[in-house]
Tab-separated table of C-alpha atoms in Angstrom:
chain	number	residue	atom	x	y	z
R	1	MET	CA	-91.086	109.043	-136.218
R	2	LYS	CA	-92.890	107.185	-133.428
R	3	LEU	CA	-94.542	108.492	-130.257
R	4	ARG	CA	-95.345	106.384	-127.200
R	5	ILE	CA	-98.034	107.606	-124.801
R	6	ASP	CA	-98.355	106.510	-121.198
R	7	LYS	CA	-102.124	106.412	-121.686
R	8	ALA	CA	-102.979	105.325	-118.127
R	9	LYS	CA	-101.441	108.555	-116.853
R	10	CYS	CA	-103.436	110.829	-119.183
R	11	VAL	CA	-105.564	113.228	-117.118
R	12	GLY	CA	-107.393	114.810	-120.036
R	13	ASN	CA	-105.654	118.152	-120.501
R	14	ALA	CA	-106.129	117.715	-124.263
R	15	ARG	CA	-103.246	120.085	-124.990
R	16	CYS	CA	-101.804	117.652	-127.550
R	17	ALA	CA	-105.080	117.752	-129.474
R	18	ALA	CA	-105.028	121.549	-129.300
R	19	VAL	CA	-101.822	121.314	-131.371
R	20	SER	CA	-103.215	118.714	-133.790
R	21	GLU	CA	-106.532	116.881	-133.500
R	22	GLU	CA	-105.596	114.585	-136.382
R	23	LEU	CA	-102.314	113.475	-134.868
R	24	PHE	CA	-103.583	113.147	-131.283
R	25	PRO	CA	-107.079	111.593	-131.324
R	26	LEU	CA	-109.154	111.937	-128.137
R	27	ASP	CA	-111.903	109.688	-126.803
R	28	GLU	CA	-115.416	110.988	-126.047
R	29	ASP	CA	-114.307	112.109	-122.581
R	30	GLY	CA	-111.419	114.151	-123.968
R	31	TYR	CA	-108.618	111.773	-122.939
R	32	ILE	CA	-106.019	110.455	-125.378
R	33	ALA	CA	-107.406	107.499	-127.357
R	34	VAL	CA	-104.161	105.787	-128.442
R	35	GLU	CA	-100.945	104.465	-126.898
R	36	GLN	CA	-98.737	104.813	-129.911
R	37	ILE	CA	-98.569	107.166	-132.858
R	38	ASP	CA	-96.767	106.575	-136.146
R	39	VAL	CA	-96.135	110.111	-137.290
R	40	PRO	CA	-96.728	110.600	-141.028
R	41	ALA	CA	-93.806	112.090	-142.960
R	42	GLY	CA	-93.839	115.867	-142.809
R	43	LYS	CA	-95.724	116.000	-139.488
R	44	GLU	CA	-92.669	115.597	-137.249
R	45	GLY	CA	-92.641	119.224	-136.121
R	46	LEU	CA	-96.318	119.090	-135.168
R	47	ALA	CA	-95.740	115.793	-133.322
R	48	ARG	CA	-92.861	117.314	-131.366
R	49	ARG	CA	-94.929	120.361	-130.422
R	50	GLY	CA	-97.847	118.172	-129.363
R	51	ALA	CA	-95.597	116.016	-127.201
R	52	ARG	CA	-94.061	119.071	-125.568
R	53	ALA	CA	-97.507	120.587	-124.879
R	54	CYS	CA	-98.474	117.771	-122.482
R	55	PRO	CA	-98.429	119.122	-118.895
R	56	GLU	CA	-98.181	115.530	-117.587
R	57	ARG	CA	-95.132	114.823	-119.794
R	58	ILE	CA	-96.442	111.415	-120.858
R	59	ILE	CA	-95.928	111.697	-124.622
R	60	ILE	CA	-92.486	110.297	-125.373
R	61	ILE	CA	-90.639	110.466	-128.663
R	62	GLU	CA	-89.561	106.833	-129.075
R	63	ASP	CA	-88.005	107.007	-132.458
R	64	GLU	CA	-86.924	110.246	-134.091
R	65	GLY	CA	-87.269	108.622	-137.526
R	66	GLN	CA	-85.357	109.935	-140.480
A	1	MET	CA	-112.453	139.358	-98.404
A	2	THR	CA	-110.367	142.499	-98.467
A	3	GLY	CA	-111.325	143.252	-94.874
A	4	ALA	CA	-109.486	140.165	-93.575
A	5	ALA	CA	-106.426	142.131	-92.537
A	6	THR	CA	-105.825	140.378	-89.218
A	7	LEU	CA	-103.348	137.534	-89.364
A	8	SER	CA	-104.424	134.244	-87.861
A	9	PRO	CA	-102.529	133.392	-84.638
A	10	ALA	CA	-99.228	131.557	-85.090
A	11	VAL	CA	-99.194	128.021	-83.671
A	12	PRO	CA	-96.039	126.368	-82.248
A	13	LYS	CA	-93.828	124.552	-84.729
A	14	PRO	CA	-93.874	120.737	-84.475
A	15	ALA	CA	-90.530	119.245	-83.367
A	16	HIS	CA	-89.862	117.481	-86.697
A	17	VAL	CA	-89.962	120.750	-88.669
A	18	PRO	CA	-86.458	122.302	-88.817
A	19	ASP	CA	-86.115	126.059	-88.233
A	20	ALA	CA	-84.805	126.538	-91.760
A	21	ALA	CA	-88.087	125.197	-93.180
A	22	VAL	CA	-90.272	127.694	-91.288
A	23	TYR	CA	-91.524	130.760	-93.137
A	24	ASP	CA	-94.282	132.980	-91.820
A	25	PHE	CA	-96.960	133.390	-94.474
A	26	ASP	CA	-100.703	133.747	-93.965
A	27	MET	CA	-102.295	132.573	-97.220
A	28	PHE	CA	-105.569	134.320	-96.340
A	29	ALA	CA	-104.404	137.604	-94.837
A	30	ASP	CA	-100.724	138.385	-95.567
A	31	PRO	CA	-101.001	142.166	-96.192
A	32	ALA	CA	-98.592	142.362	-99.156
A	33	TYR	CA	-100.251	139.312	-100.724
A	34	VAL	CA	-103.755	140.766	-100.435
A	35	ALA	CA	-102.535	144.165	-101.747
A	36	ASP	CA	-100.942	142.798	-104.943
A	37	PRO	CA	-101.111	138.980	-104.917
A	38	HIS	CA	-98.781	137.917	-107.718
A	39	LYS	CA	-96.160	140.477	-106.755
A	40	ARG	CA	-96.011	138.790	-103.353
A	41	VAL	CA	-95.985	135.343	-105.005
A	42	MET	CA	-92.909	136.430	-106.964
A	43	ASP	CA	-91.311	137.639	-103.724
A	44	LEU	CA	-92.021	134.238	-102.136
A	45	VAL	CA	-90.573	132.461	-105.175
A	46	GLN	CA	-87.359	134.460	-104.764
A	47	ASN	CA	-87.077	134.517	-100.969
A	48	ALA	CA	-88.996	131.668	-99.315
A	49	PRO	CA	-87.800	128.028	-99.124
A	50	ARG	CA	-89.015	125.830	-102.011
A	51	VAL	CA	-91.050	123.842	-99.498
A	52	PHE	CA	-91.857	125.479	-96.162
A	53	TRP	CA	-94.026	125.214	-93.065
A	54	THR	CA	-96.023	128.262	-91.969
A	55	PRO	CA	-97.374	128.662	-88.428
A	56	ARG	CA	-100.494	130.481	-89.691
A	57	ASN	CA	-104.009	129.070	-90.132
A	58	GLY	CA	-103.334	126.186	-87.780
A	59	GLY	CA	-99.888	125.446	-89.243
A	60	HIS	CA	-99.383	123.794	-92.638
A	61	TRP	CA	-96.881	122.989	-95.371
A	62	MET	CA	-96.539	125.139	-98.476
A	63	LEU	CA	-95.219	123.469	-101.634
A	64	MET	CA	-93.729	126.160	-103.834
A	65	SER	CA	-91.432	124.745	-106.516
A	66	HIS	CA	-92.747	123.408	-109.804
A	67	ALA	CA	-90.982	120.076	-109.275
A	68	ALA	CA	-92.321	119.562	-105.733
A	69	ILE	CA	-95.890	120.380	-106.753
A	70	PHE	CA	-95.769	118.343	-109.956
A	71	ASN	CA	-94.609	115.282	-108.005
A	72	ALA	CA	-97.000	115.825	-105.088
A	73	ALA	CA	-100.054	116.315	-107.322
A	74	ARG	CA	-99.385	112.990	-109.031
A	75	ASP	CA	-98.652	111.018	-105.833
A	76	ILE	CA	-102.070	110.532	-104.263
A	77	GLU	CA	-100.803	108.236	-101.506
A	78	ALA	CA	-98.335	110.841	-100.259
A	79	PHE	CA	-100.708	113.793	-100.738
A	80	SER	CA	-104.349	112.881	-100.311
A	81	SER	CA	-107.319	115.004	-101.362
A	82	GLU	CA	-109.425	113.571	-98.527
A	83	ILE	CA	-109.108	116.637	-96.316
A	84	VAL	CA	-111.479	115.003	-93.856
A	85	PRO	CA	-110.751	111.243	-94.141
A	86	GLN	CA	-113.646	109.193	-95.548
A	87	SER	CA	-113.544	106.980	-92.405
A	88	GLN	CA	-114.117	110.058	-90.211
A	89	ILE	CA	-116.958	111.281	-92.434
A	90	LYS	CA	-118.648	107.855	-92.265
A	91	ALA	CA	-118.284	107.814	-88.463
A	92	MET	CA	-119.788	111.311	-88.184
A	93	VAL	CA	-122.694	110.416	-90.444
A	94	ALA	CA	-123.352	107.231	-88.437
A	95	ARG	CA	-123.684	109.305	-85.247
A	96	LEU	CA	-126.330	111.623	-86.725
A	97	PRO	CA	-129.904	111.077	-85.527
A	98	PRO	CA	-132.266	109.306	-87.981
A	99	GLY	CA	-133.993	111.673	-90.394
A	100	THR	CA	-131.027	114.065	-90.620
A	101	PRO	CA	-130.636	115.370	-94.185
A	102	HIS	CA	-127.856	113.881	-96.344
A	103	ILE	CA	-124.569	115.705	-95.772
A	104	PRO	CA	-123.220	116.541	-99.240
A	105	GLN	CA	-119.562	115.979	-100.048
A	106	PRO	CA	-117.749	117.870	-102.790
A	107	LEU	CA	-117.011	114.770	-104.910
A	108	PRO	CA	-114.859	114.090	-106.850
A	109	ILE	CA	-112.635	116.938	-105.552
A	110	ASN	CA	-112.257	115.592	-102.028
A	111	ILE	CA	-111.809	111.901	-102.742
A	112	ASP	CA	-108.823	109.894	-103.962
A	113	PRO	CA	-108.696	107.313	-106.747
A	114	PRO	CA	-110.061	104.688	-107.268
A	115	ASP	CA	-113.368	106.178	-106.005
A	116	HIS	CA	-112.401	109.527	-107.537
A	117	THR	CA	-112.420	107.937	-110.978
A	118	LYS	CA	-115.955	106.535	-110.514
A	119	TYR	CA	-117.443	109.854	-109.481
A	120	ARG	CA	-115.531	111.860	-112.060
A	121	ALA	CA	-116.365	109.664	-115.068
A	122	PRO	CA	-119.927	110.976	-115.637
A	123	LEU	CA	-118.647	114.566	-115.548
A	124	ASN	CA	-115.751	114.143	-117.979
A	125	ARG	CA	-117.985	113.913	-121.025
A	126	VAL	CA	-120.075	117.013	-120.255
A	127	PHE	CA	-116.886	119.024	-119.788
A	128	SER	CA	-114.898	117.484	-122.677
A	129	PRO	CA	-113.316	119.775	-125.289
A	130	LYS	CA	-115.932	118.633	-127.813
A	131	ALA	CA	-118.884	119.437	-125.542
A	132	ILE	CA	-117.406	122.802	-124.607
A	133	ASN	CA	-116.569	123.820	-128.179
A	134	ALA	CA	-120.274	123.553	-128.980
A	135	LEU	CA	-120.923	126.407	-126.528
A	136	LYS	CA	-118.515	128.881	-128.139
A	137	ASN	CA	-121.084	130.886	-130.117
A	138	ASP	CA	-123.352	131.353	-127.119
A	139	ILE	CA	-120.430	132.436	-124.944
A	140	ARG	CA	-119.256	134.946	-127.546
A	141	ALA	CA	-122.749	136.405	-127.928
A	142	LEU	CA	-123.011	136.808	-124.162
A	143	ALA	CA	-119.585	138.455	-123.968
A	144	ASN	CA	-120.548	140.936	-126.686
A	145	GLN	CA	-123.836	141.720	-125.011
A	146	LEU	CA	-122.090	142.496	-121.709
A	147	LEU	CA	-119.330	144.559	-123.360
A	148	ASP	CA	-121.745	146.558	-125.522
A	149	ARG	CA	-123.502	147.730	-122.372
A	150	VAL	CA	-120.335	149.488	-121.167
A	151	ALA	CA	-118.442	150.374	-124.379
A	152	ASP	CA	-119.890	153.903	-124.646
A	153	LYS	CA	-119.312	154.758	-121.006
A	154	GLY	CA	-115.529	155.056	-121.195
A	155	ARG	CA	-115.129	153.286	-117.867
A	156	CYS	CA	-116.452	150.344	-115.898
A	157	GLU	CA	-115.875	148.143	-112.906
A	158	PHE	CA	-115.051	145.094	-114.989
A	159	MET	CA	-115.719	142.383	-112.385
A	160	THR	CA	-119.364	143.374	-111.850
A	161	GLU	CA	-120.079	144.243	-115.478
A	162	VAL	CA	-118.363	141.373	-117.330
A	163	ALA	CA	-116.020	139.021	-115.454
A	164	GLU	CA	-118.622	137.843	-112.982
A	165	PRO	CA	-121.862	137.634	-114.993
A	166	LEU	CA	-120.276	135.889	-118.001
A	167	PRO	CA	-119.039	132.617	-116.461
A	168	VAL	CA	-121.839	132.548	-113.904
A	169	GLN	CA	-124.543	132.799	-116.581
A	170	VAL	CA	-122.803	130.237	-118.795
A	171	PHE	CA	-122.555	127.841	-115.900
A	172	LEU	CA	-126.078	128.265	-114.529
A	173	LYS	CA	-127.384	127.654	-118.047
A	174	MET	CA	-125.222	124.539	-118.489
A	175	LEU	CA	-126.352	123.185	-115.154
A	176	GLY	CA	-129.989	124.142	-115.721
A	177	LEU	CA	-130.339	126.452	-112.703
A	178	PRO	CA	-132.609	129.544	-112.915
A	179	LEU	CA	-130.691	132.669	-114.013
A	180	GLU	CA	-132.942	134.920	-111.901
A	181	ARG	CA	-131.321	133.545	-108.764
A	182	GLN	CA	-127.791	134.386	-109.935
A	183	GLU	CA	-127.095	136.947	-107.186
A	184	GLU	CA	-128.329	134.654	-104.444
A	185	TYR	CA	-126.078	131.826	-105.694
A	186	ARG	CA	-123.054	134.104	-105.942
A	187	ALA	CA	-123.534	135.395	-102.396
A	188	ILE	CA	-123.506	131.836	-101.043
A	189	VAL	CA	-120.334	130.885	-102.917
A	190	LYS	CA	-118.557	134.068	-101.820
A	191	ASP	CA	-119.453	133.331	-98.234
A	192	HIS	CA	-118.342	129.720	-98.616
A	193	LEU	CA	-114.914	130.513	-100.047
A	194	SER	CA	-114.016	133.543	-97.954
A	195	ASP	CA	-114.507	131.732	-94.635
A	196	PRO	CA	-111.226	130.054	-93.633
A	197	ASP	CA	-112.807	128.090	-90.735
A	198	PRO	CA	-111.917	124.441	-91.508
A	199	ASP	CA	-114.133	123.039	-88.704
A	200	PRO	CA	-116.033	120.155	-90.367
A	201	LYS	CA	-119.307	121.124	-88.653
A	202	ASN	CA	-119.111	124.641	-90.086
A	203	VAL	CA	-118.204	123.304	-93.552
A	204	MET	CA	-121.159	120.884	-93.485
A	205	LYS	CA	-123.565	123.654	-92.555
A	206	LYS	CA	-122.436	125.691	-95.542
A	207	LEU	CA	-122.668	122.727	-97.921
A	208	LEU	CA	-126.219	121.994	-96.723
A	209	HIS	CA	-127.132	125.582	-97.525
A	210	ILE	CA	-125.963	125.068	-101.121
A	211	THR	CA	-127.884	121.843	-101.665
A	212	ALA	CA	-131.013	123.375	-100.163
A	213	ILE	CA	-131.207	126.040	-102.872
A	214	MET	CA	-130.610	123.513	-105.692
A	215	ARG	CA	-133.006	120.839	-104.457
A	216	ASP	CA	-136.172	122.066	-106.214
A	217	THR	CA	-134.467	122.226	-109.606
A	218	MET	CA	-132.910	118.782	-109.141
A	219	LEU	CA	-136.200	117.121	-108.220
A	220	GLU	CA	-137.986	118.860	-111.054
A	221	ARG	CA	-135.415	117.666	-113.641
A	222	ARG	CA	-135.697	114.077	-112.459
A	223	GLU	CA	-139.354	114.173	-113.587
A	224	ASN	CA	-138.947	116.530	-116.559
A	225	PRO	CA	-135.476	116.223	-118.066
A	226	ARG	CA	-134.149	119.042	-120.241
A	227	ASP	CA	-130.938	119.680	-122.153
A	228	ASP	CA	-128.791	120.453	-119.111
A	229	ILE	CA	-126.202	118.837	-116.846
A	230	ILE	CA	-128.572	118.151	-113.946
A	231	SER	CA	-130.923	116.225	-116.277
A	232	LEU	CA	-127.976	114.402	-117.823
A	233	LEU	CA	-126.537	113.329	-114.480
A	234	TRP	CA	-129.896	111.798	-113.526
A	235	LYS	CA	-129.588	109.586	-116.598
A	236	THR	CA	-126.026	108.370	-115.982
A	237	GLU	CA	-124.781	105.610	-113.718
A	238	ILE	CA	-122.045	105.795	-111.123
A	239	ASP	CA	-120.080	102.573	-110.976
A	240	GLY	CA	-123.002	100.751	-112.608
A	241	LYS	CA	-125.691	102.103	-110.238
A	242	PRO	CA	-128.343	104.721	-111.066
A	243	THR	CA	-127.680	108.221	-109.714
A	244	THR	CA	-129.359	108.902	-106.362
A	245	MET	CA	-130.441	112.225	-104.839
A	246	ASP	CA	-127.419	111.962	-102.521
A	247	ASP	CA	-125.099	111.669	-105.556
A	248	MET	CA	-126.813	114.653	-107.159
A	249	GLU	CA	-126.281	116.748	-104.050
A	250	ASN	CA	-122.595	115.784	-103.982
A	251	TYR	CA	-122.193	116.822	-107.627
A	252	GLY	CA	-124.260	119.919	-106.975
A	253	VAL	CA	-121.938	121.320	-104.321
A	254	VAL	CA	-118.777	120.669	-106.290
A	255	LEU	CA	-120.077	122.094	-109.579
A	256	PHE	CA	-121.646	125.017	-107.812
A	257	ILE	CA	-118.513	126.028	-105.954
A	258	ALA	CA	-116.105	125.360	-108.817
A	259	GLY	CA	-118.343	126.908	-111.471
A	260	LEU	CA	-119.205	130.134	-109.760
A	261	ASP	CA	-115.940	131.419	-108.356
A	262	THR	CA	-113.013	130.428	-110.517
A	263	VAL	CA	-113.092	131.661	-114.101
A	264	MET	CA	-114.278	135.119	-113.127
A	265	ASN	CA	-111.046	135.593	-111.188
A	266	GLY	CA	-108.939	134.297	-114.073
A	267	ILE	CA	-110.668	136.842	-116.299
A	268	GLY	CA	-109.971	139.549	-113.721
A	269	HIS	CA	-106.242	138.785	-113.531
A	270	GLY	CA	-105.897	138.574	-117.313
A	271	VAL	CA	-107.798	141.759	-118.141
A	272	ARG	CA	-105.879	143.595	-115.417
A	273	HIS	CA	-102.656	142.478	-117.076
A	274	LEU	CA	-103.867	143.664	-120.480
A	275	ALA	CA	-104.804	147.020	-118.951
A	276	MET	CA	-101.221	147.369	-117.695
A	277	ASP	CA	-99.513	146.013	-120.841
A	278	LEU	CA	-100.477	148.330	-123.694
A	279	PRO	CA	-97.932	146.908	-126.177
A	280	LEU	CA	-99.522	143.461	-125.677
A	281	GLN	CA	-102.977	144.964	-126.286
A	282	ASP	CA	-101.715	146.481	-129.540
A	283	GLN	CA	-100.021	143.260	-130.604
A	284	LEU	CA	-103.161	141.177	-129.961
A	285	ARG	CA	-105.492	143.663	-131.661
A	286	GLN	CA	-103.303	143.447	-134.756
A	287	ASN	CA	-102.916	139.658	-134.520
A	288	PRO	CA	-106.049	138.183	-132.930
A	289	GLN	CA	-104.782	134.686	-133.786
A	290	LEU	CA	-102.211	135.138	-131.000
A	291	VAL	CA	-104.901	135.365	-128.311
A	292	ALA	CA	-104.898	131.575	-127.768
A	293	GLU	CA	-101.161	131.658	-127.006
A	294	ALA	CA	-101.576	134.747	-124.857
A	295	THR	CA	-104.339	133.035	-122.875
A	296	GLU	CA	-101.935	130.237	-121.923
A	297	GLU	CA	-99.094	132.583	-121.045
A	298	ILE	CA	-101.385	134.774	-118.905
A	299	LEU	CA	-102.692	131.652	-117.131
A	300	ARG	CA	-99.097	130.736	-116.319
A	301	ARG	CA	-98.177	134.234	-115.157
A	302	TYR	CA	-101.309	134.630	-113.010
A	303	THR	CA	-102.081	131.120	-111.797
A	304	PHE	CA	-104.630	131.676	-109.051
A	305	THR	CA	-105.724	128.465	-107.328
A	306	VAL	CA	-104.234	126.766	-104.263
A	307	PRO	CA	-105.554	123.209	-103.852
A	308	PRO	CA	-105.207	121.741	-100.342
A	309	ARG	CA	-103.874	118.256	-99.607
A	310	VAL	CA	-103.341	116.113	-96.513
A	311	VAL	CA	-100.095	114.220	-95.982
A	312	GLY	CA	-101.149	110.586	-96.413
A	313	LYS	CA	-98.321	108.864	-94.547
A	314	ASP	CA	-95.233	109.634	-92.454
A	315	MET	CA	-92.559	110.290	-95.047
A	316	GLU	CA	-89.607	112.296	-96.229
A	317	PHE	CA	-90.425	114.749	-99.011
A	318	GLU	CA	-87.902	117.166	-100.540
A	319	GLY	CA	-85.561	116.433	-97.612
A	320	LEU	CA	-88.191	117.220	-94.958
A	321	GLN	CA	-90.016	114.960	-92.503
A	322	MET	CA	-93.780	115.151	-92.996
A	323	LYS	CA	-96.299	113.414	-90.745
A	324	LYS	CA	-99.552	111.753	-91.727
A	325	GLY	CA	-102.471	114.139	-91.272
A	326	GLU	CA	-100.517	117.369	-91.742
A	327	ARG	CA	-101.983	119.781	-94.250
A	328	ALA	CA	-100.058	120.845	-97.362
A	329	MET	CA	-100.966	123.464	-99.954
A	330	LEU	CA	-100.096	122.976	-103.608
A	331	PHE	CA	-99.208	126.615	-104.182
A	332	LEU	CA	-99.700	126.528	-107.951
A	333	PRO	CA	-99.140	130.289	-108.429
A	334	ALA	CA	-95.506	129.814	-107.339
A	335	ALA	CA	-94.978	126.654	-109.418
A	336	ASP	CA	-95.859	128.550	-112.582
A	337	LEU	CA	-93.459	131.376	-111.684
A	338	ASP	CA	-90.570	129.042	-110.772
A	339	PRO	CA	-87.452	130.408	-112.526
A	340	LYS	CA	-86.003	126.874	-112.680
A	341	GLU	CA	-88.868	125.991	-114.991
A	342	TYR	CA	-89.446	129.309	-116.771
A	343	ALA	CA	-86.623	131.761	-117.519
A	344	ASN	CA	-87.617	135.362	-116.665
A	345	SER	CA	-90.756	133.864	-115.210
A	346	GLU	CA	-92.215	137.246	-114.328
A	347	SER	CA	-92.513	138.452	-117.922
A	348	VAL	CA	-95.503	137.664	-120.123
A	349	ASP	CA	-93.686	136.488	-123.214
A	350	LEU	CA	-95.617	135.002	-126.139
A	351	LYS	CA	-92.348	133.766	-127.660
A	352	ARG	CA	-91.471	131.776	-124.549
A	353	GLU	CA	-90.233	128.303	-125.480
A	354	ASN	CA	-92.023	126.592	-122.599
A	355	LYS	CA	-95.513	127.902	-121.868
A	356	VAL	CA	-96.729	124.555	-120.490
A	357	HIS	CA	-98.116	125.464	-117.086
A	358	ILE	CA	-99.992	123.694	-114.302
A	359	ALA	CA	-102.549	126.426	-113.599
A	360	PHE	CA	-105.205	123.669	-113.709
A	361	ASN	CA	-103.048	121.455	-111.470
A	362	ALA	CA	-101.358	118.193	-112.494
A	363	GLY	CA	-102.383	114.609	-111.791
A	364	PRO	CA	-105.816	112.974	-111.632
A	365	HIS	CA	-107.529	116.018	-110.084
A	366	ARG	CA	-106.725	118.197	-113.115
A	367	CYS	CA	-109.417	120.888	-113.198
A	368	LEU	CA	-112.514	119.331	-114.735
A	369	GLY	CA	-113.612	122.722	-116.047
A	370	SER	CA	-110.280	123.579	-117.682
A	371	HIS	CA	-111.633	123.334	-121.241
A	372	LEU	CA	-114.573	125.593	-120.397
A	373	ALA	CA	-112.271	128.018	-118.579
A	374	ARG	CA	-109.877	128.235	-121.541
A	375	VAL	CA	-112.704	128.919	-123.990
A	376	GLU	CA	-114.229	131.578	-121.743
A	377	LEU	CA	-110.896	133.299	-121.107
A	378	GLN	CA	-109.972	133.309	-124.766
A	379	ILE	CA	-113.354	134.630	-125.892
A	380	VAL	CA	-113.362	137.387	-123.269
A	381	TYR	CA	-109.872	138.528	-124.312
A	382	GLU	CA	-110.810	138.426	-128.005
A	383	GLN	CA	-114.019	140.375	-127.527
A	384	VAL	CA	-112.698	142.889	-125.028
A	385	LEU	CA	-109.917	143.737	-127.500
A	386	ALA	CA	-112.372	143.898	-130.387
A	387	ARG	CA	-115.105	145.903	-128.644
A	388	LEU	CA	-113.098	148.325	-126.510
A	389	PRO	CA	-110.346	150.703	-127.627
A	390	GLN	CA	-107.071	150.723	-125.674
A	391	PHE	CA	-108.041	150.478	-121.992
A	392	ARG	CA	-106.079	151.140	-118.799
A	393	LEU	CA	-106.417	150.771	-115.053
A	394	ASP	CA	-108.264	153.681	-113.457
A	395	PRO	CA	-105.543	155.381	-111.360
A	396	GLU	CA	-108.206	156.690	-108.970
A	397	HIS	CA	-109.422	153.171	-108.116
A	398	PRO	CA	-106.621	150.590	-108.127
A	399	PRO	CA	-107.750	146.938	-108.253
A	400	THR	CA	-108.510	145.108	-105.010
A	401	PHE	CA	-108.091	141.405	-104.218
A	402	HIS	CA	-108.857	138.636	-101.750
A	403	CYS	CA	-106.704	135.598	-101.054
A	404	GLY	CA	-107.163	132.024	-99.923
A	405	HIS	CA	-107.618	128.846	-101.957
A	406	ILE	CA	-108.468	131.219	-104.786
A	407	ILE	CA	-106.606	134.457	-105.464
A	408	GLY	CA	-109.600	136.548	-106.390
A	409	VAL	CA	-110.104	139.975	-107.926
A	410	ASP	CA	-112.691	142.005	-105.986
A	411	SER	CA	-112.713	145.123	-108.155
A	412	LEU	CA	-111.104	146.118	-111.431
A	413	HIS	CA	-111.818	149.672	-112.575
A	414	LEU	CA	-110.925	150.319	-116.221
A	415	THR	CA	-111.003	153.494	-118.311
A	416	TRP	CA	-110.817	154.140	-122.050
A	417	ASN	CA	-111.613	156.919	-124.537
A	418	SER	CA	-115.213	156.415	-125.627
């Protein structure tokens, strides 16, 4: 599973990291630090919840994976 | 304030506003709104147009639907935060006689990107989730201390005893302002936010009052830095330049206003809900790990801020003609109760599929203090449930409210068996 993040539009809600800090790393200011996430096997549910938690709706599931 | 029962005079409708888009609502003084704010919000959600123009308070747009507000908050060219345009502010300042004190501006709230980004950057780190998480133990200790003072009494006016002193003390400590002057600071903020007069001269006078009472502390920290936000801001740079006293005063007014009159009202709305929803109290006492979810759902149900915007250009928005310079309110309380976004939006439902709200607004002006607010709300709910037995509203003294850019709780009398 792959996630794409429209990083320039992140406004620092940090709700994704509230679901999983490991999956959604933040920078020192509390904004998302990455533009793409390769979701490790078994973490798909967490990734989906994190993406859905974003009030700005900028975390997009690119590839559902297997 | 609760006394503001007189409606502001209605102004004539501009020609480009169709009759169907007019709805009479005074966001400061509508009697049903002031009596029970979110009940009236729900009524507006069901009965008012999804975007409307009200003739009250000088005449302005009200954006009500989740979709309209979400789009408007993220389109800074269409909906500007520069309530008084920067060009007008510069012209006013240029006309002032030499030696006039600096007129503070609430940056970065009232400025659009790209300048918004420059002024906000130094603040992001001090209010980041990581920085705020480090304060949790102190906040919990303070909450317990305040609750232990009232636990044996069997009743209290919750705003005065807990909801107000908790966030105010946390914030004054973070900023580095003397706690002894707490009441004086609160009185100034109350006065500032309850006065609907948008005349720039009046606003400036009030802002100067705020900077005047912070000046001594700011100057002192420049010489003798401590572990607080004022000291830290002296050490940062804005767009590559060292912070000046003018910058500090700008930050001072925005932090002061935002820090001293927001969270306390969120706490008030949430604790009032808990006092009315005994099954939820029971559920959370048995499962304290659900408090984080409940905090989000209560924020959605009782969203309480109304950020103002100015239409940035002549345009069509949601099928309506809007003209540059017209004022528009992002009525966030209605967005978070929009039934198109949230089924049975009125119910507080921890199992709700979509609890993702915009209580802290959307777009670049997302509430800087949202992480602090969430931690404070969650800790207050956890500790109030842990330290008090089942509590209810005192039927003799129903809660009272005030309305405006903040839907505030003036009094919240609770009772319990001690």
